[in-house]
mmCIF file with all atom_site columns, C-alpha atoms in Angstrom:
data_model
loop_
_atom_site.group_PDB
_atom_site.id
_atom_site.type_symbol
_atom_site.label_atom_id
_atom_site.label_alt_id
_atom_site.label_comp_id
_atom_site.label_asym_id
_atom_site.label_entity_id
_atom_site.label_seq_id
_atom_site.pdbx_PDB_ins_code
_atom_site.Cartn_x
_atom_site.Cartn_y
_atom_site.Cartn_z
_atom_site.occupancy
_atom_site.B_iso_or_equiv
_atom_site.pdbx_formal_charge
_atom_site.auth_seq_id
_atom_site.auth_comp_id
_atom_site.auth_asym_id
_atom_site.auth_atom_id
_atom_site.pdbx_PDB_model_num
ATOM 1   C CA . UNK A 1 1   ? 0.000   0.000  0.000   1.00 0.00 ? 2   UNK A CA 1
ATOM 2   C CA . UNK A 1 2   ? 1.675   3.810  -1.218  1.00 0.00 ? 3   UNK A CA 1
ATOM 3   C CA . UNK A 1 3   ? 1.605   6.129  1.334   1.00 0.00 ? 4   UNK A CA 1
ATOM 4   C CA . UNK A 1 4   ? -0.545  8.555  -0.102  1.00 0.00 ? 5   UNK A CA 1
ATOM 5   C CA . UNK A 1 5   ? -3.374  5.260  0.357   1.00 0.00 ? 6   UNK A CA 1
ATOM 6   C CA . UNK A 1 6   ? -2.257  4.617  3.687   1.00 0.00 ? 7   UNK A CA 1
ATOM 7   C CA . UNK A 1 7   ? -2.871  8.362  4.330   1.00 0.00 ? 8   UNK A CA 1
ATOM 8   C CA . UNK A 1 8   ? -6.451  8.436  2.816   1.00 0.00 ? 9   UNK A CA 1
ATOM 9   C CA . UNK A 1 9   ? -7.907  5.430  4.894   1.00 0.00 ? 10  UNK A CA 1
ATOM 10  C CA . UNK A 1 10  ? -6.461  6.685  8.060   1.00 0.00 ? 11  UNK A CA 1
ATOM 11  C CA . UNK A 1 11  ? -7.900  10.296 7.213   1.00 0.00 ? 12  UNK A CA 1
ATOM 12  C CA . UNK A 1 12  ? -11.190 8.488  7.232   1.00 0.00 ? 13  UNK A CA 1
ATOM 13  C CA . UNK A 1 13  ? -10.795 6.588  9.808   1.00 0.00 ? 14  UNK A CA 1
ATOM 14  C CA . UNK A 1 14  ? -10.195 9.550  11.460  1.00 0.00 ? 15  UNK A CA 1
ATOM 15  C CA . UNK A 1 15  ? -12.655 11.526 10.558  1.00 0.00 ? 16  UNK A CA 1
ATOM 16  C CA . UNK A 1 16  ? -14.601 8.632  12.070  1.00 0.00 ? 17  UNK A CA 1
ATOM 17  C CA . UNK A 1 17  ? -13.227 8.990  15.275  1.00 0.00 ? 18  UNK A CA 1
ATOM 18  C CA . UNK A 1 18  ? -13.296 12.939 15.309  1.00 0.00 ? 19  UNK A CA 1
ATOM 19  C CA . UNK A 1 19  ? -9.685  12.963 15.812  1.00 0.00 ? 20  UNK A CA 1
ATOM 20  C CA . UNK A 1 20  ? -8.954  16.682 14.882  1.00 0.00 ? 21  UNK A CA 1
ATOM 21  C CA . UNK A 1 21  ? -4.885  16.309 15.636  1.00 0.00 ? 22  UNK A CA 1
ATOM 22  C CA . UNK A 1 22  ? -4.309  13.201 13.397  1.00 0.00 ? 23  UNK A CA 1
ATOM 23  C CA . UNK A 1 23  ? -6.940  14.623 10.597  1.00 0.00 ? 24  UNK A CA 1
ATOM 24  C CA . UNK A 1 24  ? -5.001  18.287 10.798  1.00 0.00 ? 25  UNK A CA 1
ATOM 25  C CA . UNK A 1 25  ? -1.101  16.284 10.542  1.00 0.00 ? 26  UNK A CA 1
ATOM 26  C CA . UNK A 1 26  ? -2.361  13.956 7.871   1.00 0.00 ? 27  UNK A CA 1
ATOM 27  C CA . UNK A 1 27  ? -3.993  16.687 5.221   1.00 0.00 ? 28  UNK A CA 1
ATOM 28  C CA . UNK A 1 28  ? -0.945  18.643 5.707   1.00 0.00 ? 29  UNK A CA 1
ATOM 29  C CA . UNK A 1 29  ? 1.182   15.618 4.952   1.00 0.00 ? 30  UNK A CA 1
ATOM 30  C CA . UNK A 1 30  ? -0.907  14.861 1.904   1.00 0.00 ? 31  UNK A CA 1
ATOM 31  C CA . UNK A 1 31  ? -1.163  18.617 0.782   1.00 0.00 ? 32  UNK A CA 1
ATOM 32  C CA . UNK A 1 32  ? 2.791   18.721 1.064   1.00 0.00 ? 33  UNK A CA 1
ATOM 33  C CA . UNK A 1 33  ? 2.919   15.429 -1.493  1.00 0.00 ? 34  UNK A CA 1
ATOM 34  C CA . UNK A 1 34  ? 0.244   17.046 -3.724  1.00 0.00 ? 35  UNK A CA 1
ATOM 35  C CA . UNK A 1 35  ? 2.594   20.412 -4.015  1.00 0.00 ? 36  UNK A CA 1
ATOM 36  C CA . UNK A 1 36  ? 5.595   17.869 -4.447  1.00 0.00 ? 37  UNK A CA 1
ATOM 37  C CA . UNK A 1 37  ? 3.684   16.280 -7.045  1.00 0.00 ? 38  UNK A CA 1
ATOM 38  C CA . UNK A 1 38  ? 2.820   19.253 -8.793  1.00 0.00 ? 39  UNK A CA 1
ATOM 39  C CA . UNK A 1 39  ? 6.233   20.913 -8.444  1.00 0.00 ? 40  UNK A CA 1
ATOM 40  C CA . UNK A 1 40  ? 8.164   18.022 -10.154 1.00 0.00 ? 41  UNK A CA 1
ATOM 41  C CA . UNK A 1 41  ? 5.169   17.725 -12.407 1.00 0.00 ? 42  UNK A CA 1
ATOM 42  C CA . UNK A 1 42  ? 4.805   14.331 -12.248 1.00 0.00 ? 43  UNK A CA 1
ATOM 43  C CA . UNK A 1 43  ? 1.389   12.097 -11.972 1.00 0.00 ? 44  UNK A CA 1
ATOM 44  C CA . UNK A 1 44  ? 3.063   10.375 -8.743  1.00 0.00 ? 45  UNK A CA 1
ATOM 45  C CA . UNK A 1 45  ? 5.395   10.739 -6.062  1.00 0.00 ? 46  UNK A CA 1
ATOM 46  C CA . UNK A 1 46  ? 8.270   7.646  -5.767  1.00 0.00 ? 47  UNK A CA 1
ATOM 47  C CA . UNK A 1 47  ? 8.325   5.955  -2.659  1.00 0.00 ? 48  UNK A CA 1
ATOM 48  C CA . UNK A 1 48  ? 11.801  7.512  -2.023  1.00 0.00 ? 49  UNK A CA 1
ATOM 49  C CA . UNK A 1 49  ? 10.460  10.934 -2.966  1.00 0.00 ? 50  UNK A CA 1
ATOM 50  C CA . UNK A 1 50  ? 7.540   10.588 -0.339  1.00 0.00 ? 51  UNK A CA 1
ATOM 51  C CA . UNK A 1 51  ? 9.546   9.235  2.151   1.00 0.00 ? 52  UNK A CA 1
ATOM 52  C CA . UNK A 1 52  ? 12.241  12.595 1.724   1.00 0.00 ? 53  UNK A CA 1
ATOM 53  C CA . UNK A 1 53  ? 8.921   14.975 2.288   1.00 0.00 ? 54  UNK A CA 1
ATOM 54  C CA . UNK A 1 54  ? 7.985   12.878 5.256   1.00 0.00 ? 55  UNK A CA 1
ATOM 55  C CA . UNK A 1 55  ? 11.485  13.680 6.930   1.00 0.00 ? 56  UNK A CA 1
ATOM 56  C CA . UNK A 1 56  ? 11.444  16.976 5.837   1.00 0.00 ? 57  UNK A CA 1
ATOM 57  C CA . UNK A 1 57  ? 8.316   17.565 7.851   1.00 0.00 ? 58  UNK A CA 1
ATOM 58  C CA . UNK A 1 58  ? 9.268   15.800 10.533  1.00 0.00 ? 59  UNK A CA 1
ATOM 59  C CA . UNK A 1 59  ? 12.368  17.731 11.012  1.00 0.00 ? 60  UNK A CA 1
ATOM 60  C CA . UNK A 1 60  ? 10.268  20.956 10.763  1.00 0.00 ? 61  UNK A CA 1
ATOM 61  C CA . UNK A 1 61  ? 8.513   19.648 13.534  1.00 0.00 ? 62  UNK A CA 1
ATOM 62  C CA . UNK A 1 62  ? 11.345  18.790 15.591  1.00 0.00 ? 63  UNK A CA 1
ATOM 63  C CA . UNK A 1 63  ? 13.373  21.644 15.133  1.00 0.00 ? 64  UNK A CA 1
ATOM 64  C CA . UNK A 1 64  ? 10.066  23.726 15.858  1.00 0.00 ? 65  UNK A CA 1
ATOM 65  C CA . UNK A 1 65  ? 9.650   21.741 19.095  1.00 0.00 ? 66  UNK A CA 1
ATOM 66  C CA . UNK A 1 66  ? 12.911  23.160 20.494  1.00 0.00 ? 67  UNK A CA 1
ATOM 67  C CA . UNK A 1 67  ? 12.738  26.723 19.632  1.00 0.00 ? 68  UNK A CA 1
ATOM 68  C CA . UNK A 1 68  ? 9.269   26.591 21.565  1.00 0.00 ? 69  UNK A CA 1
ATOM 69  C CA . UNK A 1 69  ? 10.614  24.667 24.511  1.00 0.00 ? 70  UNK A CA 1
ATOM 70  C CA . UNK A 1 70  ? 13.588  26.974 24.924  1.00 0.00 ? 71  UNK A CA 1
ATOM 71  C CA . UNK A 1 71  ? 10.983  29.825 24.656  1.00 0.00 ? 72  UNK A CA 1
ATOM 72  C CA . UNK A 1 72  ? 8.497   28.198 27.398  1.00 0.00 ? 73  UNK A CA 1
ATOM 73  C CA . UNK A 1 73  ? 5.426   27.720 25.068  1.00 0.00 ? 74  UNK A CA 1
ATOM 74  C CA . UNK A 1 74  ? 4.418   24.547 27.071  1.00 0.00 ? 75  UNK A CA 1
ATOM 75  C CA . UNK A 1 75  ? 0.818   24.520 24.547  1.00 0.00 ? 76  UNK A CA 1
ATOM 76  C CA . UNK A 1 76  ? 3.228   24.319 21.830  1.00 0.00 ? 77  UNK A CA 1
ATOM 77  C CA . UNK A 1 77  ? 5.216   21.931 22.680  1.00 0.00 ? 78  UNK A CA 1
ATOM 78  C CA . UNK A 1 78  ? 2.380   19.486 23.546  1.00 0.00 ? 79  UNK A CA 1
ATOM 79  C CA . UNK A 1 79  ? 0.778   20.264 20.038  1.00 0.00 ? 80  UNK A CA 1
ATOM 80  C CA . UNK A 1 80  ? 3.893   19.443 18.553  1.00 0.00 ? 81  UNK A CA 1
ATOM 81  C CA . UNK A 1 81  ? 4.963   16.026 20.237  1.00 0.00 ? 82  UNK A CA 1
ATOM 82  C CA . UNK A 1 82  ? 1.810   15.004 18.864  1.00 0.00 ? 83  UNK A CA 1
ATOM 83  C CA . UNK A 1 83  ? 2.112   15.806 15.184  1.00 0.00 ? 84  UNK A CA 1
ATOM 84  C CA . UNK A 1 84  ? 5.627   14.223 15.860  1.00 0.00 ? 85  UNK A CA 1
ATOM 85  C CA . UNK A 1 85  ? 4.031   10.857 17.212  1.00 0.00 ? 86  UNK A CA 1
ATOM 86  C CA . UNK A 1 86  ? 1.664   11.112 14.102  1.00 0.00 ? 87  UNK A CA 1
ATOM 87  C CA . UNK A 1 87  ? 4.125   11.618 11.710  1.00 0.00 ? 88  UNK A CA 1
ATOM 88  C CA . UNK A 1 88  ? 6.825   8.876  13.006  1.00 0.00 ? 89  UNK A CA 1
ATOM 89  C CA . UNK A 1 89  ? 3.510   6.135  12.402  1.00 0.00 ? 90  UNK A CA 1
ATOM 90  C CA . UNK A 1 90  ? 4.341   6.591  8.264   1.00 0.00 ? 91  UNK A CA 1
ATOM 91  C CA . UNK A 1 91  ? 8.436   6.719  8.828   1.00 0.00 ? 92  UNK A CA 1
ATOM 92  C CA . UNK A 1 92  ? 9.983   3.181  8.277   1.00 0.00 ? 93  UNK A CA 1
ATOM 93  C CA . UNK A 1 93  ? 11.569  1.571  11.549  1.00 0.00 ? 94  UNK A CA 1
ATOM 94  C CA . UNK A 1 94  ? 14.237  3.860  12.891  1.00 0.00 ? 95  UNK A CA 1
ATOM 95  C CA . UNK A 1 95  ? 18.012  2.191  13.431  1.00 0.00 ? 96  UNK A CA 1
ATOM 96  C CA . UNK A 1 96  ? 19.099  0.887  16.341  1.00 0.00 ? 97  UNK A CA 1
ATOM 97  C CA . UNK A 1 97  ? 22.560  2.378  17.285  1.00 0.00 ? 98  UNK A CA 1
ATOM 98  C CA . UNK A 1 98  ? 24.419  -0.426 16.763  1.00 0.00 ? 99  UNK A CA 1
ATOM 99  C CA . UNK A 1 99  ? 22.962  -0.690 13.839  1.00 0.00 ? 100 UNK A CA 1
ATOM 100 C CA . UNK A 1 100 ? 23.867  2.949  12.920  1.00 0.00 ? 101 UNK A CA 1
ATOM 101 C CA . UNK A 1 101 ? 27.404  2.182  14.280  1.00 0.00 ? 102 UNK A CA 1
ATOM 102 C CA . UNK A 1 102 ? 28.104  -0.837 12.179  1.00 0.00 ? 103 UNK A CA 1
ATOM 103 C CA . UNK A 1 103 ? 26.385  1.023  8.881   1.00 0.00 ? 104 UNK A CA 1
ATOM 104 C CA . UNK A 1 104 ? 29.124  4.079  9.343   1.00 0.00 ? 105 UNK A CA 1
ATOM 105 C CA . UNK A 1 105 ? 31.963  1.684  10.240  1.00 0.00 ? 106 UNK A CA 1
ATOM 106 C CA . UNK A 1 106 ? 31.607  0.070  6.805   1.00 0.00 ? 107 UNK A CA 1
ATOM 107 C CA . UNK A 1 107 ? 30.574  2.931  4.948   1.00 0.00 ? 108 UNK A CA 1
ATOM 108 C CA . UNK A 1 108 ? 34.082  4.545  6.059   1.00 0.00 ? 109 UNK A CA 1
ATOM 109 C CA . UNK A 1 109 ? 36.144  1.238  5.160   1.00 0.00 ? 110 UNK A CA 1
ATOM 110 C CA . UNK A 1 110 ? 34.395  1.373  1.963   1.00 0.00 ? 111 UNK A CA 1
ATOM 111 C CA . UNK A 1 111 ? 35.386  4.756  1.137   1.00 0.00 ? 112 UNK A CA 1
ATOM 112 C CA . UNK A 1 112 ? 39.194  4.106  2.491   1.00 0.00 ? 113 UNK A CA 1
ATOM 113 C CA . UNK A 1 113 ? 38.268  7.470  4.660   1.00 0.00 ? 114 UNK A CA 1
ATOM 114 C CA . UNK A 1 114 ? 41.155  8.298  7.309   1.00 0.00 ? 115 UNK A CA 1
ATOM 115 C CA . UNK A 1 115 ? 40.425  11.790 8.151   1.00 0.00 ? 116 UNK A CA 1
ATOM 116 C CA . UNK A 1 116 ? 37.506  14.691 8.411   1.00 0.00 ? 117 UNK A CA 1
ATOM 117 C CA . UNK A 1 117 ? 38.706  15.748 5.409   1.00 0.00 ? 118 UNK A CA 1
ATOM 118 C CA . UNK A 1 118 ? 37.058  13.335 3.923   1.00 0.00 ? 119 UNK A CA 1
ATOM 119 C CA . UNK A 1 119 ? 33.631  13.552 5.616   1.00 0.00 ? 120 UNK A CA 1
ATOM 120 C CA . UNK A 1 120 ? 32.055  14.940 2.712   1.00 0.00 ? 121 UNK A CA 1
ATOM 121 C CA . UNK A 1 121 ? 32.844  11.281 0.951   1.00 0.00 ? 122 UNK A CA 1
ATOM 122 C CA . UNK A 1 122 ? 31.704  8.914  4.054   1.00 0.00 ? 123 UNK A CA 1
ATOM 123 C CA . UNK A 1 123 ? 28.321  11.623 4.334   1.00 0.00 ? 124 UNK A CA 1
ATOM 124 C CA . UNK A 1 124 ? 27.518  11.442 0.789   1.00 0.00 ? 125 UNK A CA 1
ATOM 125 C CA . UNK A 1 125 ? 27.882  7.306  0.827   1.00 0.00 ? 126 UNK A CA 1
ATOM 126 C CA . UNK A 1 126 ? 25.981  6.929  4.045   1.00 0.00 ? 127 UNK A CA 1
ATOM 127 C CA . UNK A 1 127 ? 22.890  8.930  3.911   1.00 0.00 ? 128 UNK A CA 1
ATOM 128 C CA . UNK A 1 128 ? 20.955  6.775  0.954   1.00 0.00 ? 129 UNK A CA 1
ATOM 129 C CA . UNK A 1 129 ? 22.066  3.718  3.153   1.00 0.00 ? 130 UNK A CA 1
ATOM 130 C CA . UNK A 1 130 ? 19.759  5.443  5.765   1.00 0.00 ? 131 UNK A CA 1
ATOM 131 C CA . UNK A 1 131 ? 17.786  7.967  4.425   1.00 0.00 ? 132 UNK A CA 1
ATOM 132 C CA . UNK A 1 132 ? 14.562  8.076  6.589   1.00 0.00 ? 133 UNK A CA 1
ATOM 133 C CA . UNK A 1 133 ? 15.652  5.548  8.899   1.00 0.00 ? 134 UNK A CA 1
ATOM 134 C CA . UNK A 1 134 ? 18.271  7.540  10.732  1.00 0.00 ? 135 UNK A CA 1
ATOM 135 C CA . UNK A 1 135 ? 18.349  11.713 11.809  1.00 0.00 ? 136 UNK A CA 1
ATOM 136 C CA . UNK A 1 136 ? 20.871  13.163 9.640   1.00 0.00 ? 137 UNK A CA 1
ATOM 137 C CA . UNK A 1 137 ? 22.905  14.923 12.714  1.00 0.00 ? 138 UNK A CA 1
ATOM 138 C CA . UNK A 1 138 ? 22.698  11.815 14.836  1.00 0.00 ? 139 UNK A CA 1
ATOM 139 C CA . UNK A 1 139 ? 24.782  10.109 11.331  1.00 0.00 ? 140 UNK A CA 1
ATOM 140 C CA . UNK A 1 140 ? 27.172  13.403 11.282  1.00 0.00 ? 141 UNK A CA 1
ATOM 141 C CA . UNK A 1 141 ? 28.110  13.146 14.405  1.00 0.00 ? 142 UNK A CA 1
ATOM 142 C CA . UNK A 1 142 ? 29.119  9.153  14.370  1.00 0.00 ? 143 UNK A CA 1
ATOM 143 C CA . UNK A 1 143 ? 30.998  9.855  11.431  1.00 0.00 ? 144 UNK A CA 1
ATOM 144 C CA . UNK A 1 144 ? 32.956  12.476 12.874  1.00 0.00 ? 145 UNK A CA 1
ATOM 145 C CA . UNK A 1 145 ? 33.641  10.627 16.076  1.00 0.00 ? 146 UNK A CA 1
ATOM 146 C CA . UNK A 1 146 ? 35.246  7.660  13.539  1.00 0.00 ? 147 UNK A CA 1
ATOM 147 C CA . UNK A 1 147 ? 37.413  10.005 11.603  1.00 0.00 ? 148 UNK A CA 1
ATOM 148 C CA . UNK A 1 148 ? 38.865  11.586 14.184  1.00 0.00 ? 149 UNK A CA 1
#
């Protein structure tokens, strides 16, 4: 099942349930695939494609969560764990850190990196590996950890 079908049975559904917060996250997420769609000018998104929108919201959300903590908005914050919880239901399985670990470690032997230098290289082999199953920074920082 494509996301965008996942999306529309769980919109019913809740509709169903009068669940305003899941029915609010989920027409934004399918608005933002529809302008994706329409940007690219395409008749449908990839799976790949969808899943890179998906992040990108997510990490909207997450970096919106911290401004509003470090600014006290408590009502925010709440709002926004929960369009975070909502979101994370359509994101594959997150790695494990060990799993993480081991993906870097190979990535770097692969690429015969030695030093940051060469971070660029190990990044730009990684993040495919893991794209939408591991936070970007949280990948940045094991690789720079391993080169130095």
């Amino acid at each position: 099942m494509s996301l965008l079908e996942q999306l529309n049975q769980d919109m019913k559904q809740a509709m169903k349930q009068k669940d305003k917060e899941k029915l609010s996250v989920i027409r934004m997420v399918k608005a933002s695939l529809q302008n994706e769609t329409i940007k690219l000018g395409k008749d449908q998104l990839s799976e790949d494609e969808e899943l890179t929108i998906l992040s990108r919201e997510l990490k909207q959300r997450n970096d919106s969560l911290q401004e509003f903590k470090s600014a006290g908005r408590d009502d925010l914050v709440e709002k926004n764990q929960t369009e975070i919880n909502i979101l994370q239901q359509y994101m594959p399985t997150q790695l494990s850190d060990d799993e993480l670990e081991a993906i870097v470690q190979s990535t770097i032997q692969e690429v015969n990196a030695t030093s940051k230098s060469e971070m660029g290289k190990v990044m730009s082999a990684i993040m495919p590996k893991v794209k939408g199953k591991a936070d970007g920074s949280k990948v940045n920082k094991l690789v720079q950890k391993h080169l130095s």
